[in-house]
Short mmCIF file of C-alpha atoms and ligand atoms in Angstrom, two decimals:
data_model
loop_
_atom_site.label_atom_id
_atom_site.label_comp_id
_atom_site.label_asym_id
_atom_site.label_seq_id
_atom_site.Cartn_x
_atom_site.Cartn_y
_atom_site.Cartn_z
CA MET A 1 198.62 43.11 25.29
CA GLU A 2 202.26 44.82 25.14
CA GLU A 3 204.49 45.77 27.42
CA LYS A 4 204.77 48.58 29.96
CA ASN A 5 207.45 50.60 29.10
CA LYS A 6 209.40 51.20 32.13
CA ASP A 7 211.85 53.72 30.98
CA ILE A 8 209.30 57.15 31.37
CA LYS A 9 211.60 60.18 33.30
CA ILE A 10 209.70 63.17 34.46
CA TYR A 11 210.93 66.25 35.84
CA ASN A 12 209.79 66.28 39.37
CA THR A 13 209.68 69.61 40.83
CA LEU A 14 209.95 68.67 44.38
CA THR A 15 213.14 67.07 44.08
CA HIS A 16 214.17 69.71 41.09
CA LYS A 17 215.71 66.83 39.35
CA LYS A 18 214.35 64.91 36.13
CA GLU A 19 213.28 61.09 37.37
CA LYS A 20 212.70 57.36 36.68
CA PHE A 21 208.97 57.23 36.77
CA THR A 22 208.30 54.48 39.03
CA PRO A 23 204.53 54.17 39.16
CA ILE A 24 202.95 53.02 43.09
CA ASN A 25 201.00 50.24 41.13
CA SER A 26 201.93 49.71 37.30
CA GLU A 27 197.95 48.53 37.02
CA GLU A 28 196.71 52.00 37.43
CA ILE A 29 198.43 55.38 37.32
CA LYS A 30 197.05 57.72 40.13
CA MET A 31 197.26 61.68 38.72
CA TYR A 32 195.55 64.59 39.82
CA SER A 33 195.33 67.65 37.72
CA CYS A 34 194.15 71.28 38.84
CA GLY A 35 191.46 72.47 37.52
CA PRO A 36 189.86 75.55 36.11
CA THR A 37 188.48 78.49 38.26
CA VAL A 38 184.97 78.83 36.40
CA TYR A 39 184.48 82.13 37.05
CA SER A 40 185.79 84.27 33.65
CA TYR A 41 186.72 82.76 30.33
CA ALA A 42 189.96 79.91 30.28
CA HIS A 43 192.39 81.67 28.35
CA ILE A 44 195.20 80.32 25.81
CA GLY A 45 197.60 80.21 28.79
CA ASN A 46 195.17 78.00 31.14
CA PHE A 47 195.18 75.95 28.33
CA ARG A 48 198.74 75.53 27.87
CA THR A 49 198.51 73.83 30.65
CA TYR A 50 196.18 71.91 29.88
CA ILE A 51 196.94 71.12 26.74
CA PHE A 52 200.18 69.64 28.06
CA VAL A 53 198.19 67.60 31.08
CA ASP A 54 196.38 66.35 28.07
CA SER A 55 200.08 65.08 26.10
CA LEU A 56 201.44 63.45 29.71
CA ARG A 57 198.11 61.59 30.00
CA ARG A 58 198.44 60.21 26.09
CA MET A 59 201.95 59.37 27.06
CA LEU A 60 201.68 56.74 29.64
CA LYS A 61 198.70 55.42 27.86
CA TYR A 62 201.32 55.18 24.87
CA ASN A 63 203.16 53.41 27.87
CA CYS A 64 200.16 51.38 28.33
CA TYR A 65 199.08 52.23 31.42
CA ASN A 66 195.89 52.84 32.76
CA LEU A 67 195.09 56.07 34.27
CA LYS A 68 192.69 57.02 37.18
CA HIS A 69 193.24 60.98 36.73
CA VAL A 70 191.39 63.36 38.65
CA MET A 71 190.14 66.98 37.55
CA ASN A 72 188.71 69.78 39.88
CA ILE A 73 186.27 72.57 38.99
CA THR A 74 187.05 74.97 41.12
CA ASP A 75 183.31 76.92 42.31
CA VAL A 76 184.59 78.47 45.17
CA GLY A 77 186.58 79.60 47.27
CA HIS A 78 190.07 81.13 44.91
CA LEU A 79 190.43 84.80 46.25
CA THR A 80 191.32 86.88 44.13
CA SER A 81 194.95 87.01 45.34
CA ASP A 82 196.50 83.77 45.48
CA ALA A 83 197.70 84.76 49.23
CA ASP A 84 194.75 84.99 51.33
CA THR A 85 193.50 88.42 50.23
CA GLY A 86 190.98 89.69 48.63
CA GLU A 87 187.36 88.30 47.32
CA ASP A 88 185.72 84.85 46.16
CA LYS A 89 186.73 85.19 42.48
CA MET A 90 183.09 83.66 41.94
CA GLU A 91 180.74 85.85 43.91
CA LYS A 92 183.22 88.73 42.70
CA ALA A 93 181.88 87.44 39.24
CA ALA A 94 178.46 87.00 40.03
CA ARG A 95 178.05 90.58 41.54
CA LYS A 96 179.44 92.05 38.39
CA GLU A 97 177.04 90.22 35.81
CA GLY A 98 173.99 89.76 37.66
CA LYS A 99 173.75 86.28 38.39
CA ASN A 100 174.12 83.91 41.02
CA PRO A 101 177.61 82.10 41.69
CA TYR A 102 176.26 78.94 40.91
CA GLU A 103 174.96 80.56 37.24
CA ILE A 104 177.99 81.65 36.75
CA ALA A 105 180.25 78.64 37.44
CA ASP A 106 177.64 76.42 35.09
CA PHE A 107 177.94 78.99 32.76
CA TYR A 108 181.91 79.14 32.57
CA THR A 109 182.33 75.09 32.96
CA ASN A 110 180.81 74.51 29.46
CA VAL A 111 182.35 77.36 27.51
CA PHE A 112 185.79 75.36 29.11
CA MET A 113 184.48 71.96 28.29
CA GLU A 114 183.63 72.78 25.04
CA ASP A 115 186.84 74.59 24.64
CA MET A 116 188.88 71.29 26.19
CA LYS A 117 186.34 69.20 23.25
CA LYS A 118 187.73 71.76 20.22
CA LEU A 119 191.47 71.44 21.18
CA ASN A 120 190.81 67.15 21.30
CA ILE A 121 191.97 67.21 25.00
CA ASP A 122 191.08 63.76 26.21
CA LEU A 123 189.09 64.38 29.53
CA PRO A 124 190.38 62.97 32.96
CA GLU A 125 188.76 59.77 34.54
CA ILE A 126 187.22 62.00 37.25
CA ILE A 127 185.56 65.65 36.90
CA THR A 128 184.44 66.93 40.74
CA LYS A 129 183.46 70.36 41.63
CA ALA A 130 184.88 71.42 44.70
CA THR A 131 180.59 72.03 45.90
CA ASP A 132 180.37 68.59 45.90
CA ASN A 133 183.24 68.05 48.31
CA ILE A 134 182.39 70.13 51.26
CA SER A 135 181.52 67.29 53.90
CA GLN A 136 184.95 65.36 53.10
CA MET A 137 186.57 69.18 53.53
CA ILE A 138 185.13 69.99 56.81
CA GLU A 139 185.90 66.37 58.10
CA MET A 140 189.77 67.17 56.54
CA VAL A 141 189.39 70.78 58.41
CA LYS A 142 188.93 69.15 61.64
CA GLU A 143 191.64 66.59 61.38
CA ILE A 144 193.93 69.44 60.43
CA VAL A 145 193.12 71.15 63.87
CA ASP A 146 193.03 68.26 66.08
CA HIS A 147 196.29 67.09 65.18
CA GLY A 148 197.30 70.86 66.48
CA TYR A 149 197.97 72.16 62.53
CA GLY A 150 195.08 74.57 62.72
CA TYR A 151 193.67 77.11 64.35
CA GLU A 152 190.95 79.34 64.70
CA THR A 153 190.88 83.44 64.27
CA SER A 154 187.80 85.93 63.26
CA LYS A 155 188.36 85.58 60.02
CA GLY A 156 188.41 81.78 60.06
CA ILE A 157 190.71 78.39 60.43
CA TYR A 158 194.83 79.17 59.57
CA PHE A 159 197.12 76.48 58.98
CA ASP A 160 200.13 76.84 61.26
CA VAL A 161 203.25 76.55 59.11
CA SER A 162 205.81 76.43 61.84
CA LYS A 163 204.51 72.99 62.99
CA LEU A 164 206.17 71.06 60.07
CA ASP A 165 209.25 69.82 59.81
CA ARG A 166 209.71 71.94 56.55
CA TYR A 167 208.02 74.60 54.61
CA PRO A 168 208.41 75.36 51.59
CA VAL A 169 208.91 71.82 50.32
CA LEU A 170 208.58 72.41 46.51
CA SER A 171 209.71 76.04 45.89
CA ASN A 172 213.36 77.29 47.22
CA ASN A 173 211.66 80.03 48.79
CA ASP A 174 213.50 80.25 52.23
CA VAL A 175 210.59 81.76 54.40
CA GLU A 176 212.49 82.97 57.31
CA GLY A 177 214.05 86.25 56.64
CA GLN A 178 211.30 86.90 54.15
CA GLU A 179 209.59 90.41 55.18
CA ALA A 180 206.33 89.53 56.51
CA GLY A 181 203.63 91.47 54.02
CA ALA A 182 206.13 91.43 51.53
CA ARG A 183 204.20 88.69 49.15
CA ILE A 184 201.64 88.28 52.10
CA GLU A 185 198.75 90.20 54.33
CA VAL A 186 199.93 91.27 57.64
CA ASP A 187 196.80 89.71 59.83
CA PRO A 188 197.66 90.19 63.76
CA GLU A 189 195.60 87.29 64.74
CA LYS A 190 198.12 85.00 62.38
CA ARG A 191 200.63 83.19 64.25
CA ASN A 192 203.55 83.37 61.46
CA PRO A 193 203.21 85.31 58.85
CA TYR A 194 203.28 82.28 55.86
CA ASP A 195 200.03 80.84 57.81
CA PHE A 196 197.00 80.62 55.40
CA ALA A 197 193.18 80.09 55.84
CA ILE A 198 192.13 76.61 55.22
CA TRP A 199 188.22 77.47 55.82
CA ILE A 200 186.82 80.36 55.58
CA LYS A 201 183.79 82.15 57.72
CA ALA A 202 181.36 84.24 55.59
CA PRO A 203 180.30 87.84 55.54
CA GLU A 204 176.26 88.13 55.69
CA ASN A 205 176.31 88.79 51.78
CA HIS A 206 178.51 85.90 50.83
CA ILE A 207 176.57 83.58 49.13
CA MET A 208 178.13 80.29 49.08
CA LYS A 209 178.63 79.34 52.40
CA TRP A 210 178.29 76.33 54.30
CA ASN A 211 177.13 75.08 58.10
CA SER A 212 180.56 74.06 60.02
CA PRO A 213 181.96 73.65 63.66
CA TRP A 214 183.24 77.25 63.02
CA GLY A 215 179.70 78.81 62.10
CA LYS A 216 178.79 79.73 58.47
CA ALA A 217 182.18 79.10 56.02
CA TYR A 218 183.69 78.55 52.82
CA PRO A 219 186.99 76.59 52.02
CA GLY A 220 190.07 77.91 51.12
CA TRP A 221 191.21 76.87 47.43
CA HIS A 222 194.10 75.27 48.81
CA ILE A 223 192.21 72.91 50.98
CA GLU A 224 189.36 71.91 47.92
CA CYS A 225 192.38 70.15 45.93
CA SER A 226 193.70 68.68 49.13
CA THR A 227 190.37 66.86 49.72
CA MET A 228 189.43 65.85 46.37
CA GLY A 229 192.47 64.14 45.38
CA ARG A 230 192.44 62.73 48.86
CA ARG A 231 188.84 61.25 47.81
CA PHE A 232 189.77 60.09 44.80
CA LEU A 233 192.98 58.47 44.70
CA GLY A 234 193.71 58.42 48.72
CA GLU A 235 196.96 59.93 50.91
CA ASN A 236 198.94 58.65 48.16
CA PHE A 237 199.21 59.31 44.01
CA ASP A 238 201.45 59.26 41.62
CA ILE A 239 201.74 62.88 39.65
CA HIS A 240 200.60 66.39 40.90
CA THR A 241 200.16 68.62 38.06
CA GLY A 242 199.75 72.35 37.40
CA GLY A 243 201.05 75.58 36.01
CA VAL A 244 204.43 77.19 37.60
CA ASP A 245 202.09 79.79 39.47
CA HIS A 246 201.06 76.64 41.73
CA ILE A 247 204.32 75.81 43.06
CA PRO A 248 204.95 78.51 45.48
CA VAL A 249 201.63 78.82 47.33
CA HIS A 250 199.24 76.53 46.09
CA HIS A 251 200.43 73.21 45.94
CA GLU A 252 202.63 74.33 49.02
CA ASN A 253 200.13 74.70 51.15
CA GLU A 254 198.56 71.66 49.76
CA ILE A 255 201.25 69.50 50.59
CA ALA A 256 201.49 71.30 54.14
CA GLN A 257 198.06 70.17 54.70
CA CYS A 258 197.84 66.88 53.57
CA LYS A 259 200.70 66.38 56.17
CA GLY A 260 198.75 67.80 58.94
CA ALA A 261 195.78 65.94 57.98
CA PHE A 262 197.36 62.29 57.49
CA GLY A 263 201.41 62.76 57.57
CA GLN A 264 202.58 62.89 54.36
CA ASN A 265 203.28 64.43 51.20
CA PRO A 266 200.07 62.94 48.98
CA SER A 267 202.20 62.89 45.08
CA ASN A 268 205.23 61.58 44.78
CA TYR A 269 205.62 64.08 41.52
CA TRP A 270 205.05 67.07 41.11
CA MET A 271 204.65 68.55 37.77
CA HIS A 272 204.09 71.99 36.49
CA CYS A 273 203.83 73.57 32.81
CA GLU A 274 205.45 77.23 31.94
CA PHE A 275 203.84 80.35 31.31
CA LEU A 276 202.60 80.94 27.70
CA LEU A 277 203.27 84.82 27.47
CA VAL A 278 201.98 87.16 25.06
CA ASP A 279 204.22 89.57 23.02
CA ASN A 280 206.94 88.66 25.12
CA GLY A 281 205.35 89.68 27.96
CA LYS A 282 202.47 88.48 30.88
CA MET A 283 198.86 88.10 29.82
CA SER A 284 196.55 90.43 32.11
CA LYS A 285 193.74 92.19 31.66
CA SER A 286 194.72 95.53 31.78
CA LEU A 287 196.92 95.04 28.43
CA GLY A 288 193.78 93.68 27.28
CA ASN A 289 196.27 90.65 25.38
CA ILE A 290 194.26 87.75 27.08
CA TYR A 291 192.78 85.62 24.18
CA THR A 292 190.24 82.89 24.41
CA ILE A 293 190.08 79.95 22.16
CA THR A 294 187.43 81.81 20.34
CA GLN A 295 188.86 85.09 19.54
CA LEU A 296 191.98 82.68 17.62
CA GLU A 297 189.05 80.78 15.65
CA GLU A 298 187.76 84.82 15.23
CA GLN A 299 191.06 85.13 13.42
CA GLY A 300 191.08 81.63 11.46
CA ILE A 301 193.34 79.74 13.58
CA GLU A 302 191.58 76.65 14.50
CA PRO A 303 192.08 75.11 18.10
CA LEU A 304 194.61 71.97 17.07
CA ALA A 305 196.60 75.39 14.83
CA TYR A 306 197.14 76.51 18.73
CA LYS A 307 197.53 73.06 20.41
CA LEU A 308 199.90 72.53 17.57
CA PHE A 309 201.62 75.97 18.14
CA CYS A 310 202.39 74.53 22.16
CA PHE A 311 204.27 71.50 20.74
CA SER A 312 206.92 73.71 19.59
CA SER A 313 208.23 74.47 23.31
CA HIS A 314 209.23 71.96 25.94
CA TYR A 315 206.38 72.44 28.48
CA ARG A 316 209.13 73.23 31.00
CA ASN A 317 210.19 76.42 28.85
CA LYS A 318 208.45 79.58 28.56
CA LEU A 319 206.31 80.23 25.00
CA ASN A 320 205.48 83.35 23.62
CA PHE A 321 202.35 83.87 21.71
CA THR A 322 202.10 85.95 18.64
CA PHE A 323 199.53 85.96 16.00
CA GLU A 324 202.13 85.46 13.44
CA GLY A 325 203.08 82.15 14.95
CA ALA A 326 199.99 80.71 15.56
CA LYS A 327 199.17 81.59 11.63
CA SER A 328 202.45 79.78 10.92
CA SER A 329 201.20 76.72 12.97
CA GLN A 330 198.18 76.95 11.22
CA ILE A 331 200.05 76.20 7.68
CA ALA A 332 201.63 74.04 9.51
CA LEU A 333 198.82 71.96 10.01
CA ASN A 334 196.94 72.05 7.06
CA ARG A 335 200.48 70.30 5.76
CA LEU A 336 200.63 67.58 8.63
CA ARG A 337 197.13 66.75 6.94
CA ASN A 338 197.56 67.12 3.32
CA GLY A 339 201.23 65.26 4.02
CA TYR A 340 199.30 62.38 6.04
CA LEU A 341 196.94 61.91 3.43
CA THR A 342 199.37 61.50 0.80
CA HIS A 343 201.15 59.05 2.52
CA LYS A 344 197.95 56.73 3.48
CA ASN A 345 196.71 57.24 -0.71
CA GLY A 346 200.35 56.67 -1.56
CA ASN A 347 201.74 52.72 -2.87
CA ASN A 348 205.40 53.01 -2.43
CA SER A 349 206.91 50.51 -0.04
CA ILE A 350 209.20 50.99 2.62
CA GLU A 351 211.70 49.47 4.63
CA GLU A 352 210.19 47.84 8.01
CA ASN A 353 213.63 49.46 10.06
CA VAL A 354 212.98 53.13 9.04
CA ILE A 355 209.70 52.24 10.25
CA LYS A 356 210.81 51.24 13.19
CA ASP A 357 214.01 54.00 13.52
CA TYR A 358 211.01 56.26 13.43
CA GLU A 359 208.74 55.25 16.23
CA LEU A 360 212.07 54.20 18.37
CA ARG A 361 212.90 58.18 17.98
CA PHE A 362 209.53 59.01 18.49
CA HIS A 363 208.91 56.73 21.74
CA ARG A 364 212.48 58.05 23.01
CA ALA A 365 211.42 61.40 22.80
CA ILE A 366 208.25 61.61 24.69
CA ASN A 367 209.41 59.05 27.56
CA ASP A 368 212.14 62.03 27.77
CA ASP A 369 210.45 64.22 30.06
CA LEU A 370 207.46 64.70 27.80
CA ASN A 371 209.77 66.14 24.74
CA ILE A 372 207.32 66.88 22.38
CA PRO A 373 209.14 69.48 20.33
CA GLU A 374 211.61 66.60 19.43
CA ALA A 375 208.72 63.86 18.75
CA MET A 376 207.56 66.51 16.32
CA GLY A 377 210.60 66.40 14.18
CA VAL A 378 210.22 62.86 14.37
CA VAL A 379 206.47 63.63 13.23
CA TRP A 380 207.88 65.87 10.27
CA GLU A 381 210.67 63.08 9.00
CA ALA A 382 208.53 60.89 8.58
CA ILE A 383 205.77 63.18 6.48
CA ARG A 384 208.27 64.31 4.17
CA ASN A 385 209.62 60.99 3.45
CA GLU A 386 209.58 60.44 -0.43
CA ASN A 387 208.68 56.79 -0.33
CA LYS A 388 204.70 57.84 0.30
CA CYS A 389 202.71 54.42 1.78
CA LYS A 390 200.21 53.34 4.04
CA LYS A 391 202.69 52.01 6.18
CA ILE A 392 203.99 55.65 7.14
CA ALA A 393 200.14 57.37 7.05
CA GLU A 394 199.87 54.13 10.29
CA LEU A 395 202.78 55.36 11.74
CA ILE A 396 201.76 58.94 11.59
CA LEU A 397 198.48 57.95 13.33
CA LYS A 398 199.72 56.26 16.08
CA PHE A 399 201.88 59.17 16.88
CA ASP A 400 199.00 61.00 17.28
CA SER A 401 197.78 58.65 19.79
CA VAL A 402 200.05 61.17 21.83
CA LEU A 403 199.64 64.09 20.12
CA GLY A 404 195.83 64.21 19.77
CA LEU A 405 195.85 66.41 16.92
CA ASP A 406 192.72 64.53 15.03
CA LEU A 407 195.13 63.25 11.69
CA GLU A 408 192.50 60.90 11.05
CA ASN A 409 190.06 62.91 9.85
CA SER A 410 191.98 65.20 7.93
CA GLN A 411 189.86 64.61 4.98
CA LYS A 412 187.03 65.91 6.73
CA TYR A 413 189.47 69.23 8.18
CA ILE A 414 190.50 70.17 4.93
CA GLU A 415 186.99 69.78 2.82
CA LYS A 416 185.78 72.35 5.83
CA THR A 417 188.99 75.34 5.41
CA THR A 418 188.86 75.68 2.26
CA GLN A 419 184.90 76.72 2.48
CA ASN A 420 185.56 78.25 5.59
CA ILE A 421 184.60 81.92 5.61
CA PRO A 422 186.59 83.39 8.89
CA LYS A 423 184.21 85.36 11.04
CA GLU A 424 185.87 88.38 10.44
CA ILE A 425 185.15 88.47 6.91
CA GLU A 426 181.72 87.76 7.46
CA LYS A 427 181.16 90.74 10.24
CA LEU A 428 182.51 92.93 7.36
CA ALA A 429 180.11 91.65 4.72
CA ASN A 430 177.24 92.18 6.96
CA LYS A 431 178.26 95.73 7.70
CA ARG A 432 178.65 95.73 3.77
CA LYS A 433 175.05 94.86 3.20
CA GLU A 434 174.00 97.61 5.92
CA ALA A 435 175.49 100.28 4.26
CA LYS A 436 174.12 99.39 1.00
CA ASN A 437 170.41 99.19 2.53
CA ASN A 438 171.06 102.42 3.92
CA LYS A 439 172.10 103.65 0.57
CA ASN A 440 176.25 104.28 1.78
CA TRP A 441 177.54 103.21 -1.82
CA VAL A 442 181.00 104.88 -0.66
CA GLU A 443 181.28 102.65 2.94
CA ALA A 444 180.01 99.69 1.12
CA ASP A 445 182.80 99.48 -1.14
CA ARG A 446 185.36 101.00 0.88
CA ILE A 447 184.18 97.72 2.62
CA ARG A 448 184.68 95.35 -0.31
CA ASP A 449 188.12 96.72 -0.59
CA GLU A 450 188.45 95.93 2.86
CA ILE A 451 187.83 92.35 2.31
CA GLN A 452 189.82 92.20 -0.67
CA ASP A 453 192.52 93.31 0.86
CA LEU A 454 192.11 90.26 3.61
CA GLY A 455 192.16 87.60 0.77
CA TYR A 456 188.49 87.68 -0.47
CA ILE A 457 186.37 88.28 -2.88
CA ILE A 458 182.66 89.70 -2.01
CA LYS A 459 179.98 88.93 -5.69
CA ASP A 460 176.59 90.08 -5.52
CA LEU A 461 174.16 87.31 -6.82
CA PRO A 462 171.14 88.46 -9.43
CA ASP A 463 168.93 86.69 -6.69
CA GLY A 464 170.06 90.01 -4.05
CA LYS A 465 172.71 87.05 -1.68
CA ILE A 466 175.81 87.23 -1.42
CA LYS A 467 179.05 84.70 -2.20
CA ILE A 468 182.16 85.01 -0.54
CA GLU A 469 185.59 83.59 -1.88
CA LYS A 470 189.19 83.21 -1.38
CA LYS A 471 190.92 85.35 -3.97
P1 AMP B 1 192.88 79.04 37.14
O1 AMP B 1 191.76 78.61 36.76
O2 AMP B 1 193.33 80.45 37.44
O3 AMP B 1 193.43 78.23 38.48
O4 AMP B 1 194.50 78.65 36.16
C1 AMP B 1 193.75 77.71 35.31
C2 AMP B 1 195.66 76.85 35.13
O5 AMP B 1 196.21 77.36 34.07
C3 AMP B 1 196.23 76.56 35.85
O6 AMP B 1 197.03 75.46 36.26
C4 AMP B 1 197.55 77.30 35.97
O7 AMP B 1 198.86 77.14 37.16
C5 AMP B 1 197.63 77.87 34.66
N1 AMP B 1 197.91 79.53 34.05
C6 AMP B 1 197.28 80.12 34.18
N2 AMP B 1 198.23 81.31 33.76
C7 AMP B 1 198.92 80.27 32.59
C8 AMP B 1 199.62 81.11 31.39
N3 AMP B 1 199.79 82.36 31.32
N4 AMP B 1 200.22 79.92 30.99
C9 AMP B 1 200.37 79.03 30.96
N5 AMP B 1 199.49 78.13 32.19
C10 AMP B 1 198.99 79.22 32.85
ZN1 ZN B 2 194.65 72.71 42.91
#
């Protein structure tokens, strides 16, 4: 058994500093990650955050730590605005799709899990649905009320932030002096503008609701994570992760609730992944620039190429997505696979200290607040080494235990991509077939030219079938 490495540094949002990482118990690191709200398809921005979490897990394992890592599935209680207004996203989606919220949750959870698999993301040891933790949530709400931090209104149970010694603690937001309603709902029943709902009384038509001391109700999104973290990891664990949007409301309120229920901030380190932008702007439905993993695949971009794309930027920097950039990552991934195979099949020898130097620099980079872009620099240096040798191939696989690009199966991917015809081309071929069936020869020829322009040749075989080849 190798020694656990004591030189890990991570940036802690709580202290606004890069800190030496000291686990509570070096036998097992306890970590909690906020998971998806399963009312719709997760987009590539969401997956940037899960890719970051994957790299973090893998880095800790590379340093010989065991993990107990929990991720939740939010299947109730996440309102359309993080600040307690609007409807439950699950119920809204259910109404729109004419299904019940449990069907919606099952469907999108399955798609999410499939995408996680395609991205070769190492799954947390425990994945738990909010709706499987309701009785524990009710208990925690009771504790908060009993300790004087919660009060009832006609809408539900609210958390009284004025009872805390400090609020907020993660963000630099100064609550006092901010106009009530600038970011939050003005509600005359609330004692303080920043008080938030922890337990919400359900309207008649709300499908997901549970009996509680305060009538039929459902949990607020923040109490869900506080409860699940405590249930599976205890009242003090090592790391809590999420995207930067969680800092000012969700995580701030999680800390507040834990202080109210059991008197302390639950996690020693809080880590947040910066946003993925699209064409330098926000991803939003109205701009029509929210992409899914499947949509990237339709454009010939493999999920693992998107993962490699994410490695081009440090997790604390914004990353701008463009299709051009993602296509370059696809080419880079193919090069990485070919480079690995060339070393695997090479018979040259290499000095041990060259290998050691690569290893040292890679290790230093990942332990320095997960500096994957710098670590990738070392990977490329090793790939480009003129001495094609098995020792480098073995080293690259060792590095890949952190990257999770599945380089071990490079040969399989290369064979697949040489045969792979993008869905976009297949769709055009079907349209051409339809045009031919309708004897619309002009349209059929036009589509053939379009396919050619996209780099493929379509051939009509004597048996009536077609063959598509790369130009
Ligand atoms: P949600 O399903 O909305 O709760 O979000 C799932 C995760 O994705 C959360 O950790 C968010 O912080 C994160 N997230 C949302 N949008 C982006 C984005 N554009 N870039 C990176 N992470 C994001
Ligand atoms: Zn959460």
